[in-house]
XYZ file of C-alpha atoms in Angstrom:
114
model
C 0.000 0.000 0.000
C 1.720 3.358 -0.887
C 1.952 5.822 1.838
C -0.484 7.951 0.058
C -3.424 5.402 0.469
C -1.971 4.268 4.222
C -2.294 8.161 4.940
C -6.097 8.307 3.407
C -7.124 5.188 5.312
C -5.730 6.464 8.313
C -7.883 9.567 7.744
C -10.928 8.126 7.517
C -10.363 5.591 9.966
C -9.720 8.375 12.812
C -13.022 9.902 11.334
C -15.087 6.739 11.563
C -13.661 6.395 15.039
C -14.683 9.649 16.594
C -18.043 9.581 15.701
C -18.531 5.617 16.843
C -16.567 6.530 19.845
C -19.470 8.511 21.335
C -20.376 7.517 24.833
C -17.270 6.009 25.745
C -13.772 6.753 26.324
C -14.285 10.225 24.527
C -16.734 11.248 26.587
C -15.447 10.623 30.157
C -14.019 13.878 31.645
C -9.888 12.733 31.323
C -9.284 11.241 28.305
C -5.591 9.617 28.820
C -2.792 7.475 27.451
C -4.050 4.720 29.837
C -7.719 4.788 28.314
C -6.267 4.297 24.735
C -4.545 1.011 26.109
C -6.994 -0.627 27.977
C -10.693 0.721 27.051
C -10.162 0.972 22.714
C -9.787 -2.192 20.549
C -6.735 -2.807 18.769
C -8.386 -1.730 15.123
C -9.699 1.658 17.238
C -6.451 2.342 18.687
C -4.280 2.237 15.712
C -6.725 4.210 14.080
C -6.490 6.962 16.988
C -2.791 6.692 16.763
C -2.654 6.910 12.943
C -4.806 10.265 13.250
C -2.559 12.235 15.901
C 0.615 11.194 13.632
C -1.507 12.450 10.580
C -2.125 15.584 12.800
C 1.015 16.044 14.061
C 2.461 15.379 10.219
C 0.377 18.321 9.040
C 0.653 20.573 11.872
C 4.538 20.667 11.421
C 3.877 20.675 7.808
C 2.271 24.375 8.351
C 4.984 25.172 11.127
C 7.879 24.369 8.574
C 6.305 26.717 5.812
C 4.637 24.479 3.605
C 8.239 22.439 3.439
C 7.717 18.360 3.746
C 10.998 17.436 5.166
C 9.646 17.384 8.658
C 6.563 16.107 7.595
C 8.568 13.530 6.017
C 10.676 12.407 9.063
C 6.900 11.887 10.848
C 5.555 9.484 8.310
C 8.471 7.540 7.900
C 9.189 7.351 11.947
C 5.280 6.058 12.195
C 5.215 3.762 8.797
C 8.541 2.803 7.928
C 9.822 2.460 11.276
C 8.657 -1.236 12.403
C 9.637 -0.366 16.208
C 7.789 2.835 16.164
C 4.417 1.220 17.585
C 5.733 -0.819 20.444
C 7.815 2.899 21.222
C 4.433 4.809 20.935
C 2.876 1.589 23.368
C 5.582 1.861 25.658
C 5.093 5.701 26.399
C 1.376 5.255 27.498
C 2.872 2.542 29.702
C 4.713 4.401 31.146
C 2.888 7.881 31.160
C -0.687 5.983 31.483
C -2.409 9.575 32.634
C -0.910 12.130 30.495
C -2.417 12.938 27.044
C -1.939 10.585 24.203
C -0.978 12.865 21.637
C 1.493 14.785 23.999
C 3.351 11.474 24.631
C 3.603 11.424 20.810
C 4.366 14.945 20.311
C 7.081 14.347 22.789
C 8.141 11.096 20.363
C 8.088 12.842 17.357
C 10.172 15.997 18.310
C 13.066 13.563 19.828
C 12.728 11.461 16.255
C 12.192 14.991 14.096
C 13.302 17.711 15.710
C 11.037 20.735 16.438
């Protein structure tokens, strides 16, 4: 699958997700690193995952000036990488009540830079 497609899927994945996900872990007051482990299925939380890396992709997309090197450096950390999961799994182990996508902001800057 080309990243293009991987990237679309992911997309509407995260989408499909959100709206299916009402009543449950997205609608308790904290929503946390530990909740994403334990309360979403595996297809739900690779989908979650693959929509903060697609956010934080296009976020520093914008931040760089509309230049895809750092963009780049995300994609291929999250689908090139094979260890890059079991990192990302790892983190809300070990940070079970922060934010998810902080722990992967936090990821993604020591992999990409700022």
């Amino acid at each position: 699958m080309t990243r293009a497609r991987k990237l679309k899927t992911s997309v509407i994945l995260a989408g499909s997700l959100v709206f299916s996900m009402q009543g449950t872990a997205f609608a308790e007051q904290q929503f946390d690193a530990d909740k994403v482990m334990n309360q979403m299925s595996a297809d739900e939380r690779i989908s979650y995952i693959a929509g903060v890396v697609e956010g934080l992709a296009g976020a520093r997309y914008m931040k760089d000036g509309k230049k895809s090197e750092g963009m780049n450096c995300i994609y291929d950390w999250f689908y090139e990488d094979k260890s890059t999961l079991r990192t990302i799994h790892d983190a809300f182990g070990k940070y079970p009540t922060y934010p998810p996508g902080s722990i992967m902001d936090v990821l993604v800057k020591q992999k990409c830079g700022e």
